[in-house]
Amino acid sequence: MTSDKCRHGQPMTMPSSSTPVFLMSWAALEAALALLASPDKADQIPIVLSALRRLQSSVPPEKLLVQILSATAWITADDEPSDPEEASMT
């Protein structure tokens, strides 16, 4: 960012060395999701990324991270059990 204010109008502060920071580019997230996605949901990756990018400007970073983790869990989940006996166990 070139401005000294973040998008919410608050002054930007650099995290201290003890504050954990997580940085990941959207391209890296897309690549990770492509590697992890279940075959039946792989075509949903662009939609998921678009939704997350839109969400980025309206929620704090920690809530965005929770949404990214939730989206990753959903996109990697295999909704169809491969063994018919698994379906009867649930």
Short mmCIF file of C-alpha atoms in Angstrom, two decimals:
data_model
loop_
_atom_site.label_atom_id
_atom_site.label_comp_id
_atom_site.label_asym_id
_atom_site.label_seq_id
_atom_site.Cartn_x
_atom_site.Cartn_y
_atom_site.Cartn_z
CA MET A 1 0.00 0.00 0.00
CA THR A 2 1.23 3.44 -0.75
CA SER A 3 -1.06 5.21 1.69
CA ASP A 4 -0.47 5.45 5.41
CA LYS A 5 -4.10 4.46 6.04
CA CYS A 6 -5.75 1.09 5.55
CA ARG A 7 -9.00 0.74 3.64
CA HIS A 8 -11.10 1.32 6.78
CA GLY A 9 -9.60 4.77 7.34
CA GLN A 10 -7.55 3.68 10.35
CA PRO A 11 -3.84 4.49 10.47
CA MET A 12 -1.77 1.53 9.34
CA THR A 13 0.38 -0.05 11.97
CA MET A 14 3.08 -2.56 11.27
CA PRO A 15 2.77 -5.72 13.32
CA SER A 16 5.33 -6.13 16.04
CA SER A 17 7.85 -8.92 15.72
CA SER A 18 5.79 -10.95 18.21
CA THR A 19 2.55 -10.59 16.20
CA PRO A 20 2.02 -13.53 13.85
CA VAL A 21 1.50 -12.56 10.23
CA PHE A 22 0.11 -14.72 7.44
CA LEU A 23 0.66 -13.60 3.86
CA MET A 24 -0.47 -15.49 0.79
CA SER A 25 -1.15 -14.26 -2.71
CA TRP A 26 -4.46 -14.98 -4.40
CA ALA A 27 -2.54 -16.88 -7.10
CA ALA A 28 -0.92 -19.10 -4.46
CA LEU A 29 -4.31 -19.74 -2.84
CA GLU A 30 -5.76 -20.66 -6.23
CA ALA A 31 -2.88 -23.08 -6.87
CA ALA A 32 -3.32 -24.66 -3.43
CA LEU A 33 -7.05 -25.08 -3.91
CA ALA A 34 -6.46 -26.63 -7.34
CA LEU A 35 -4.17 -29.20 -5.75
CA LEU A 36 -6.54 -29.97 -2.89
CA ALA A 37 -9.97 -29.75 -4.52
CA SER A 38 -12.12 -32.82 -4.83
CA PRO A 39 -12.68 -33.66 -8.52
CA ASP A 40 -16.37 -32.78 -8.42
CA LYS A 41 -15.70 -29.30 -6.96
CA ALA A 42 -12.58 -28.26 -8.89
CA ASP A 43 -14.67 -26.20 -11.30
CA GLN A 44 -15.93 -24.13 -8.33
CA ILE A 45 -12.49 -22.68 -7.52
CA PRO A 46 -12.91 -19.44 -9.54
CA ILE A 47 -16.30 -18.79 -7.90
CA VAL A 48 -14.91 -19.40 -4.41
CA LEU A 49 -11.93 -17.13 -5.05
CA SER A 50 -14.15 -14.40 -6.45
CA ALA A 51 -16.37 -14.51 -3.36
CA LEU A 52 -13.37 -14.43 -1.02
CA ARG A 53 -11.82 -11.49 -2.86
CA ARG A 54 -15.06 -9.51 -2.61
CA LEU A 55 -15.27 -10.37 1.09
CA GLN A 56 -11.72 -9.11 1.68
CA SER A 57 -12.73 -5.46 1.69
CA SER A 58 -15.59 -5.87 4.15
CA VAL A 59 -14.25 -8.06 6.97
CA PRO A 60 -11.21 -7.96 9.25
CA PRO A 61 -8.27 -10.18 8.22
CA GLU A 62 -8.94 -12.76 10.93
CA LYS A 63 -12.51 -13.28 9.71
CA LEU A 64 -11.30 -13.53 6.12
CA LEU A 65 -8.84 -16.22 7.18
CA VAL A 66 -11.67 -18.20 8.80
CA GLN A 67 -13.65 -17.90 5.56
CA ILE A 68 -10.63 -19.06 3.52
CA LEU A 69 -10.22 -22.07 5.80
CA SER A 70 -13.94 -22.85 5.58
CA ALA A 71 -13.87 -22.60 1.79
CA THR A 72 -10.82 -24.87 1.69
CA ALA A 73 -12.57 -27.45 3.87
CA TRP A 74 -15.65 -27.36 1.66
CA ILE A 75 -13.78 -27.56 -1.64
CA THR A 76 -11.64 -30.45 -0.47
CA ALA A 77 -14.50 -32.48 1.03
CA ASP A 78 -15.65 -35.49 -0.90
CA ASP A 79 -19.43 -35.40 -0.54
CA GLU A 80 -19.91 -38.84 -2.05
CA PRO A 81 -18.69 -41.75 0.07
CA SER A 82 -16.63 -44.12 -2.05
CA ASP A 83 -17.77 -47.19 -0.10
CA PRO A 84 -21.51 -47.93 0.13
CA GLU A 85 -21.01 -49.19 3.72
CA GLU A 86 -19.71 -45.72 4.71
CA ALA A 87 -23.07 -44.21 3.78
CA SER A 88 -24.91 -46.60 6.09
CA MET A 89 -22.62 -45.72 9.01
CA THR A 90 -23.58 -42.04 9.05
#
